[in-house]
PDB file of C-alpha atoms in Angstrom:
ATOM      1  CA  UNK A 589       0.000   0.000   0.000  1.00 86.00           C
ATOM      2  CA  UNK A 590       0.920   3.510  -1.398  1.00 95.00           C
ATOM      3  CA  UNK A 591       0.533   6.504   1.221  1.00 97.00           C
ATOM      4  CA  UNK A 592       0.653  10.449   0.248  1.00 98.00           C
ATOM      5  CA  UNK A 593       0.899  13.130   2.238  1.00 98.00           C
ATOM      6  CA  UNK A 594      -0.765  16.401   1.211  1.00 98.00           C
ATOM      7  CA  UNK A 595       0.424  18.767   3.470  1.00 98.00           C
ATOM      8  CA  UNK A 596      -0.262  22.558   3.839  1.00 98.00           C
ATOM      9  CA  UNK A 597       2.741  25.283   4.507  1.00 98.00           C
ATOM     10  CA  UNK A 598       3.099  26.960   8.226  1.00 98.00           C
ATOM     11  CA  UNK A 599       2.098  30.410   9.099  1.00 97.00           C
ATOM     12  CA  UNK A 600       2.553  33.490   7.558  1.00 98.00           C
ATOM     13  CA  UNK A 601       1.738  37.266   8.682  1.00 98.00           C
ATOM     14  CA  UNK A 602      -0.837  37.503   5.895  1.00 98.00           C
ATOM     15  CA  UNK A 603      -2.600  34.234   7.342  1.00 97.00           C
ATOM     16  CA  UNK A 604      -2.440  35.710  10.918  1.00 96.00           C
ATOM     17  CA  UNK A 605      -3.787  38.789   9.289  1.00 95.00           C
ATOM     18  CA  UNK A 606      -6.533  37.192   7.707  1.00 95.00           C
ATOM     19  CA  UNK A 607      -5.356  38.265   3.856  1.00 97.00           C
ATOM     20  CA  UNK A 608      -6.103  36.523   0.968  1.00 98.00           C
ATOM     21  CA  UNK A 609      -2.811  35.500  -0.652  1.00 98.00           C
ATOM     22  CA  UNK A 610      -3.595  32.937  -3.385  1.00 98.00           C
ATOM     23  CA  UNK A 611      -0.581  32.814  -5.552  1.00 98.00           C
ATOM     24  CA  UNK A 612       1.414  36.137  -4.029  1.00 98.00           C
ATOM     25  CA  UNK A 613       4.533  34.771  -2.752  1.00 98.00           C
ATOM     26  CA  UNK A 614       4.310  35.651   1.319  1.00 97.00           C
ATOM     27  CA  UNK A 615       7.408  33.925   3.190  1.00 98.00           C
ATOM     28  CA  UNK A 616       6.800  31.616   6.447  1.00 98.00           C
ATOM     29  CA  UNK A 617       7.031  33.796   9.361  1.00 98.00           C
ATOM     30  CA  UNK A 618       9.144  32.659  12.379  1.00 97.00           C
ATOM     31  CA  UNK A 619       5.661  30.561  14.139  1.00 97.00           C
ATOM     32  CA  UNK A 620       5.268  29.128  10.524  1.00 97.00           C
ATOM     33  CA  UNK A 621       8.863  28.182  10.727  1.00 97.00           C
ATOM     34  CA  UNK A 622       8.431  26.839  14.166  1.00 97.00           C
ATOM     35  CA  UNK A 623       5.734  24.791  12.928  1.00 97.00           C
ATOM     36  CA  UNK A 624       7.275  23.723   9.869  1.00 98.00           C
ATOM     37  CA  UNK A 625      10.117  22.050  12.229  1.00 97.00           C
ATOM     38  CA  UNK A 626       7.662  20.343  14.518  1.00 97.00           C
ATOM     39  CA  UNK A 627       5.706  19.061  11.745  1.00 98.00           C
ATOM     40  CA  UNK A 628       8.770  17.291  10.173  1.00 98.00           C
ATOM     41  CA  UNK A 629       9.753  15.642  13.528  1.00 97.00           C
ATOM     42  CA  UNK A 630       6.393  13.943  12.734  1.00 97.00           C
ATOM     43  CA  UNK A 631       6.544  13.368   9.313  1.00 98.00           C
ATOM     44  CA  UNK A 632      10.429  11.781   9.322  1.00 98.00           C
ATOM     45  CA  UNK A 633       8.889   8.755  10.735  1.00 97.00           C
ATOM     46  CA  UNK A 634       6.688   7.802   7.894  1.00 97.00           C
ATOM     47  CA  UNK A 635       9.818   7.438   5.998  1.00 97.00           C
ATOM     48  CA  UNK A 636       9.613   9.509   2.746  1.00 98.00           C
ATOM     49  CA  UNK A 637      10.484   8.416  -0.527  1.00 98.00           C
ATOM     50  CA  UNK A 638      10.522  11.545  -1.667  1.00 98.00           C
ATOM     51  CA  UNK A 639       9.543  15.264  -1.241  1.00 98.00           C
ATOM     52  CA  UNK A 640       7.639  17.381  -3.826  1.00 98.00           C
ATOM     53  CA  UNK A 641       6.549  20.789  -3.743  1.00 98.00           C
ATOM     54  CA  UNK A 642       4.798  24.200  -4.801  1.00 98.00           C
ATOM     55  CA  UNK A 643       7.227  26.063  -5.452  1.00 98.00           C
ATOM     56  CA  UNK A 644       5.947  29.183  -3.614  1.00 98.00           C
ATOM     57  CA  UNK A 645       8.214  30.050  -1.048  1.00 98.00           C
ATOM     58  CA  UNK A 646       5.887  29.888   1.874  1.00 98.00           C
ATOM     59  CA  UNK A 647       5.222  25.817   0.488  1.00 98.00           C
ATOM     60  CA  UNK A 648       9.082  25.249  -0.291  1.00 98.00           C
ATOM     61  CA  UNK A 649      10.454  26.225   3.262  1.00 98.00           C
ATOM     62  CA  UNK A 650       7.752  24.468   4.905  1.00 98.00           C
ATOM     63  CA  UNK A 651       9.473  20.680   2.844  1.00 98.00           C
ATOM     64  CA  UNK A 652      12.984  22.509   3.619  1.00 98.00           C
ATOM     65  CA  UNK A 653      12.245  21.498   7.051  1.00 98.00           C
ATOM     66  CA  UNK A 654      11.238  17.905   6.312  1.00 98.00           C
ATOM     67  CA  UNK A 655      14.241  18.061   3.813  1.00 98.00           C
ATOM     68  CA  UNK A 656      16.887  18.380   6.327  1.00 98.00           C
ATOM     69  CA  UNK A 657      15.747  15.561   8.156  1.00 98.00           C
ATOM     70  CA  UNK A 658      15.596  12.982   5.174  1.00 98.00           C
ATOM     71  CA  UNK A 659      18.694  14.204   3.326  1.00 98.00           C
ATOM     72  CA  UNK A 660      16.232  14.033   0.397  1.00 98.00           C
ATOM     73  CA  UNK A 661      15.941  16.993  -2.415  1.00 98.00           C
ATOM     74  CA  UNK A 662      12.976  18.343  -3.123  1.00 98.00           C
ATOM     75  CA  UNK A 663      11.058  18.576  -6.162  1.00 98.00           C
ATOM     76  CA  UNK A 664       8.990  21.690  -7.186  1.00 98.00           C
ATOM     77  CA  UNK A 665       5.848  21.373  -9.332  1.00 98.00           C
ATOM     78  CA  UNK A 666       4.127  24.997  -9.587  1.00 98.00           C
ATOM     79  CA  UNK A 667       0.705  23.171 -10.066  1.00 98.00           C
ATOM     80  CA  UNK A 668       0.828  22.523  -6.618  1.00 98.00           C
ATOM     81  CA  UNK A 669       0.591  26.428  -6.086  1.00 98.00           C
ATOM     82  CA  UNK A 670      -2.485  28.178  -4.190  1.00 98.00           C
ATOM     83  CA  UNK A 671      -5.756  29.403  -6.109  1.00 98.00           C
ATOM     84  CA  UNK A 672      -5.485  32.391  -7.826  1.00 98.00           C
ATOM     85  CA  UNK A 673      -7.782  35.040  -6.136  1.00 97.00           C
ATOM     86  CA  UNK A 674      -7.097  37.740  -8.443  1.00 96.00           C
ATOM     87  CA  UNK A 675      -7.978  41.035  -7.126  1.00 96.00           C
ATOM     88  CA  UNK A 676      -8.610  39.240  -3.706  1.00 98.00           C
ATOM     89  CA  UNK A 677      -5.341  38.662  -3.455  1.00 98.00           C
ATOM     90  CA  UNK A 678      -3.944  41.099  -0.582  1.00 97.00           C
ATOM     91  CA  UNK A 679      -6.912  41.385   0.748  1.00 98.00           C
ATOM     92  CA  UNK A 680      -8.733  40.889   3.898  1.00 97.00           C
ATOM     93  CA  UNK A 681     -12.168  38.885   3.865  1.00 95.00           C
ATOM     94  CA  UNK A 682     -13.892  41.969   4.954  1.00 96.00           C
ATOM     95  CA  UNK A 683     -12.347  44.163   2.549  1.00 98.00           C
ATOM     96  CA  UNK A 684     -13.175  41.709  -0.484  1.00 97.00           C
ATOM     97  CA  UNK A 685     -16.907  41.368   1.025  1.00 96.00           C
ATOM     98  CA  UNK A 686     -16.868  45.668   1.063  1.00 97.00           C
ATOM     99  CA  UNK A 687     -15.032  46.258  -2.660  1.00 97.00           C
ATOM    100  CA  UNK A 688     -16.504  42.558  -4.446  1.00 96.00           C
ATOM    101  CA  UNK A 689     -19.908  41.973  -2.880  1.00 96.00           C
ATOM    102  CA  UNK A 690     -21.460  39.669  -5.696  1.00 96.00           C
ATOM    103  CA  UNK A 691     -18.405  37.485  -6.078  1.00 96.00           C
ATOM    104  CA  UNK A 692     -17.990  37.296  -2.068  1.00 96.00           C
ATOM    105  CA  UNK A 693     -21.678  36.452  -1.874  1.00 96.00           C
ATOM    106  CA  UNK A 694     -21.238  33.294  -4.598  1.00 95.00           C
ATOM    107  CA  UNK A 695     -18.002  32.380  -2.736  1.00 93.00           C
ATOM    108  CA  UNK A 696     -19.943  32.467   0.471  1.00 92.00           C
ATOM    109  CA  UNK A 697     -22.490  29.977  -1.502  1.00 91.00           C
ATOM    110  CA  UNK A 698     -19.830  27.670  -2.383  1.00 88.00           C
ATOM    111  CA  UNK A 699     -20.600  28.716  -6.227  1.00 91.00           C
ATOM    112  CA  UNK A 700     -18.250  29.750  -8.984  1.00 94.00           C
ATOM    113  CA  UNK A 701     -16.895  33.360  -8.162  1.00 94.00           C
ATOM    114  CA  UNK A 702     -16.083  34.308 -11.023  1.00 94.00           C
ATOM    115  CA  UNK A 703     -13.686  37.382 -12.891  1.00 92.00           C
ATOM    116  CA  UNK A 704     -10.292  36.914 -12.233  1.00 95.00           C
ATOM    117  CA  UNK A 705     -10.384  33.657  -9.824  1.00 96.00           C
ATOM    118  CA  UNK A 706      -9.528  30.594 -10.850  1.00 97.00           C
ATOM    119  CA  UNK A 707     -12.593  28.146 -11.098  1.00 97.00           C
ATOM    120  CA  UNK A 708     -12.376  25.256  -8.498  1.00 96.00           C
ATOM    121  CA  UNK A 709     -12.601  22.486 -11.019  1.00 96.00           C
ATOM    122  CA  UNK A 710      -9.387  23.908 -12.924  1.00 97.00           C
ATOM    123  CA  UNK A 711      -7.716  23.945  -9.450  1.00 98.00           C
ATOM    124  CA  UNK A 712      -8.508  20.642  -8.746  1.00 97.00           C
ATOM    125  CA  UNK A 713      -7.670  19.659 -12.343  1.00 98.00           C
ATOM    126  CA  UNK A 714      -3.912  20.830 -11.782  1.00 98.00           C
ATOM    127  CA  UNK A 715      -3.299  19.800  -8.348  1.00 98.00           C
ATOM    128  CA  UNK A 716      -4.594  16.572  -8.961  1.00 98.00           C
ATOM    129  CA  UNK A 717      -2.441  16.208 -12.046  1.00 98.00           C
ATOM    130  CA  UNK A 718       0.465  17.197 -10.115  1.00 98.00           C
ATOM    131  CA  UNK A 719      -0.633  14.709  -7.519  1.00 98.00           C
ATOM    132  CA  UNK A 720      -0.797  11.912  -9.462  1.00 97.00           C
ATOM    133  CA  UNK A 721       2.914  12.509 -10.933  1.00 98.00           C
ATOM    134  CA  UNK A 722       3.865  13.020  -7.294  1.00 98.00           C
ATOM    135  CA  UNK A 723       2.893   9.504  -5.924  1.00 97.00           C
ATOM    136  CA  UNK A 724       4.556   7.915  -8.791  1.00 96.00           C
ATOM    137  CA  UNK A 725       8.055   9.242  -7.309  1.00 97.00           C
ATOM    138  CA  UNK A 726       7.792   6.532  -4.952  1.00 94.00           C
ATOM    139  CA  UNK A 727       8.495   2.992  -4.898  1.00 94.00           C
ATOM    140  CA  UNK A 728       5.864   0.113  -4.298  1.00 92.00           C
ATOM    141  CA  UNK A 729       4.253   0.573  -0.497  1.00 95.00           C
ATOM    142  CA  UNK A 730       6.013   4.018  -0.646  1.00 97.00           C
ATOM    143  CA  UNK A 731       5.413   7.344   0.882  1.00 98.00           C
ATOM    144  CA  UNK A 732       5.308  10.655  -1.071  1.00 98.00           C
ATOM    145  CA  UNK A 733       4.909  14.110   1.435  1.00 98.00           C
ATOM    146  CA  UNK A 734       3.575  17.178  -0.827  1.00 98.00           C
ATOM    147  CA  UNK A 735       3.788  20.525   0.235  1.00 98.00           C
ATOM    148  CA  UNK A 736       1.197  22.776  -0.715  1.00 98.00           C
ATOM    149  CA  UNK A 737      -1.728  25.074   0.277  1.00 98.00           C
ATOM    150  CA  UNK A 738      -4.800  25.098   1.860  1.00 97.00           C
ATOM    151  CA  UNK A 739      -7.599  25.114  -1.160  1.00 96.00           C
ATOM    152  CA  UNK A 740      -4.740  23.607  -3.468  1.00 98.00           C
ATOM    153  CA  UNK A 741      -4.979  20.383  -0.843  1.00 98.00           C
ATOM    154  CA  UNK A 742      -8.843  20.542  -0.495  1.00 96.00           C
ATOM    155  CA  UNK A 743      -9.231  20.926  -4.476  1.00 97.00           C
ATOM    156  CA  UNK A 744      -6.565  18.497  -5.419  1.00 98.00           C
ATOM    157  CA  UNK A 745      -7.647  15.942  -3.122  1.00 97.00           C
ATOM    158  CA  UNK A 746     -11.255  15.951  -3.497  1.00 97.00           C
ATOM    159  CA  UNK A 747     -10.206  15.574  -7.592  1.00 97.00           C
ATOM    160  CA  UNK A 748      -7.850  12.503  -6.455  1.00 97.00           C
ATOM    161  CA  UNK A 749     -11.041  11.027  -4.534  1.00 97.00           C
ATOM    162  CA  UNK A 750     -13.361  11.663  -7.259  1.00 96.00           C
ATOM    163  CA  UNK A 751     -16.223  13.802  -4.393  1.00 96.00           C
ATOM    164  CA  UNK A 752     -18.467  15.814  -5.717  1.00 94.00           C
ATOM    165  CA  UNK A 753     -18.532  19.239  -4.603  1.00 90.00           C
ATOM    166  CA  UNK A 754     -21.037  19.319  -2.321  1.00 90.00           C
ATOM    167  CA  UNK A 755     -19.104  16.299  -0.500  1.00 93.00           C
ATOM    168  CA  UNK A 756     -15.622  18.182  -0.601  1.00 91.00           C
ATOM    169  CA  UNK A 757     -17.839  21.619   0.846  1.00 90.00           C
ATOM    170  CA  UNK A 758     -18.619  19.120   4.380  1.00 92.00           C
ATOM    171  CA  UNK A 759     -14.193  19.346   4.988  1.00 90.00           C
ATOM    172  CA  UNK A 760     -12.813  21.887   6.891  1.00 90.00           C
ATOM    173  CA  UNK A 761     -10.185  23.975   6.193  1.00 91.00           C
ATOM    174  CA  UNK A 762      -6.231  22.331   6.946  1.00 96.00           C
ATOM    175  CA  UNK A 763      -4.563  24.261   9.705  1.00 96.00           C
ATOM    176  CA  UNK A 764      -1.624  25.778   8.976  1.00 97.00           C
ATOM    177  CA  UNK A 765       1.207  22.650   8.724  1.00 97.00           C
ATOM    178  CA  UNK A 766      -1.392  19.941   9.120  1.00 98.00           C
ATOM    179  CA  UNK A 767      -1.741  16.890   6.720  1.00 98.00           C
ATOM    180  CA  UNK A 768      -3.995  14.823   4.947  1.00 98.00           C
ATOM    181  CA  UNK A 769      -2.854  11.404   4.883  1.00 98.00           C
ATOM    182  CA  UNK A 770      -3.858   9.240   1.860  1.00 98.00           C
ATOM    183  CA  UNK A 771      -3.367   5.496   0.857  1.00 97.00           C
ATOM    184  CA  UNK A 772      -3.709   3.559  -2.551  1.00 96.00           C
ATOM    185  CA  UNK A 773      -3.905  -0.615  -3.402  1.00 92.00           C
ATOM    186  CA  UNK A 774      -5.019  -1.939  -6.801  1.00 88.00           C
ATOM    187  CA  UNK A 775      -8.390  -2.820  -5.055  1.00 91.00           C
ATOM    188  CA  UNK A 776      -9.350  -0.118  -3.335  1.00 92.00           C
ATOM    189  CA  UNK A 777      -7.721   2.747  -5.454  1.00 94.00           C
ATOM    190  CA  UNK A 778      -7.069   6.376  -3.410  1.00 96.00           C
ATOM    191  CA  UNK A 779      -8.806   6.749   0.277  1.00 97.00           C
ATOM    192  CA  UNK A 780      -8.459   9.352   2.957  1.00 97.00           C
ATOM    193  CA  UNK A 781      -6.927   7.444   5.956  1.00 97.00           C
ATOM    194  CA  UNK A 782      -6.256  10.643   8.426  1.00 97.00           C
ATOM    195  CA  UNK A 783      -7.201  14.276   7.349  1.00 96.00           C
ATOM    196  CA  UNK A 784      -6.409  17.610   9.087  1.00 96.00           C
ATOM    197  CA  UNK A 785      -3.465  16.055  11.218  1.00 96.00           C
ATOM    198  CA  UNK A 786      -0.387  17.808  12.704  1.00 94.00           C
ATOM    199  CA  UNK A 787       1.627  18.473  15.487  1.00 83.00           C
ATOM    200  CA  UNK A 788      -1.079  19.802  18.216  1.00 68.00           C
ATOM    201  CA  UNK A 789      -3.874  17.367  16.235  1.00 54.00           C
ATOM    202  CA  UNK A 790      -4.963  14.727  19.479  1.00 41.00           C
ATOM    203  CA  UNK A 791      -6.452  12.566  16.712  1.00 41.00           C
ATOM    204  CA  UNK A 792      -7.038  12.338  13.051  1.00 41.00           C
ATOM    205  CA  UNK A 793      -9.939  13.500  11.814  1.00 40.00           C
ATOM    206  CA  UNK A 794     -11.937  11.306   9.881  1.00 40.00           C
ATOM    207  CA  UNK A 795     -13.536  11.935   6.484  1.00 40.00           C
ATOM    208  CA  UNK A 796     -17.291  11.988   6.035  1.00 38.00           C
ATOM    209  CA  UNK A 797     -18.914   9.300   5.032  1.00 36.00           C
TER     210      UNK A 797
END
């Protein structure tokens, strides 16, 4: 049995702010750091096979952590980045409710937004592509850890899975450096075996049914 990790970066100021950063390239901050570290003392004993991801640098310093414990290089795949928000991006929630009121309000809805954003099913298209490729890095019963973002994960996943929207809309969000944890056999094909895990997680959460 196959397992990949789909994990999502640390903290940054403009996710403690509450800004919408899609593909703008905001660096870790030092708690996102912090929790980049603790999350690879975690992740070191599933034994990766190999390390792939976005190559935004909030995403790529969050596997630098996981790197220096493996010795292993990491690969960047800029499918794996965020959603683009387009003129969201910078943006608090309130101020894109205040300036974009009729794309907030169908965001709100879970329904296409629209203009400049980047439809969910091309997100999921690309991160699920990018997926795919990833697992294939490792061997037979293998582990692959991707580092991504937080709808990037959600998106890609749910693609992976095969949900339908209104199935993918019952997950929660990942915290900052948590995990989902998937596993594949030629029987059973992709499943989620632990979802929104990390370092201060008490127990995996499990999917819906």
């Amino acid at each position: 049995m196959s397992r990949l990790i789909v994990w999502r970066h640390g903290n940054t100021d403009w996710n403690a702010g509450h800004r919408v950063q899609g593909q703008t390239d905001v660096p870790l901050n030092a708690v996102g750091r912090q929790q980049a570290v603790d999350a690879a003392e975690l992740l070191v004993k599933m034994r990766p096979d190999a390390i792939v991801s976005s190559d935004l640098q909030r995403a790529a310093d969050t596997a630098a952590a996981l790197a220096a414990l493996t010795g292993l290089s990491i690969s960047y795949d800029k499918r794996l980045r965020e959603r683009y928000f387009g003129d969201w991006q910078g943006l608090t929630m309130i101020e894109v409710a205040e300036r974009h009121p009729d794309q907030y309000d169908r965001w709100k809805r879970g329904q296409e937004v629209g203009g400049a954003v980047e439809s969910l099913p091309d997100l999921g298209k690309r991160v699920c592509e990018a997926l795919h490729e990833a697992a294939a890095l490792a061997p037979p019963g293998g582990t692959v850890v991707v580092a991504t973002h937080g709808s990037a994960a959600r998106q890609g996943v749910g693609q992976l899975l095969g949900w339908p929207p209104a199935q993918l809309r019952t997950l929660r969000a990942l915290q900052n450096c948590h995990w989902v944890e998937l596993t594949h056999d030629r029987d059973r094909g992709w499943q989620v075996a632990a979802y929104n895990v990390g370092r201060f997680t008490d127990r995996p959460v499990p999917p819906p049914a």
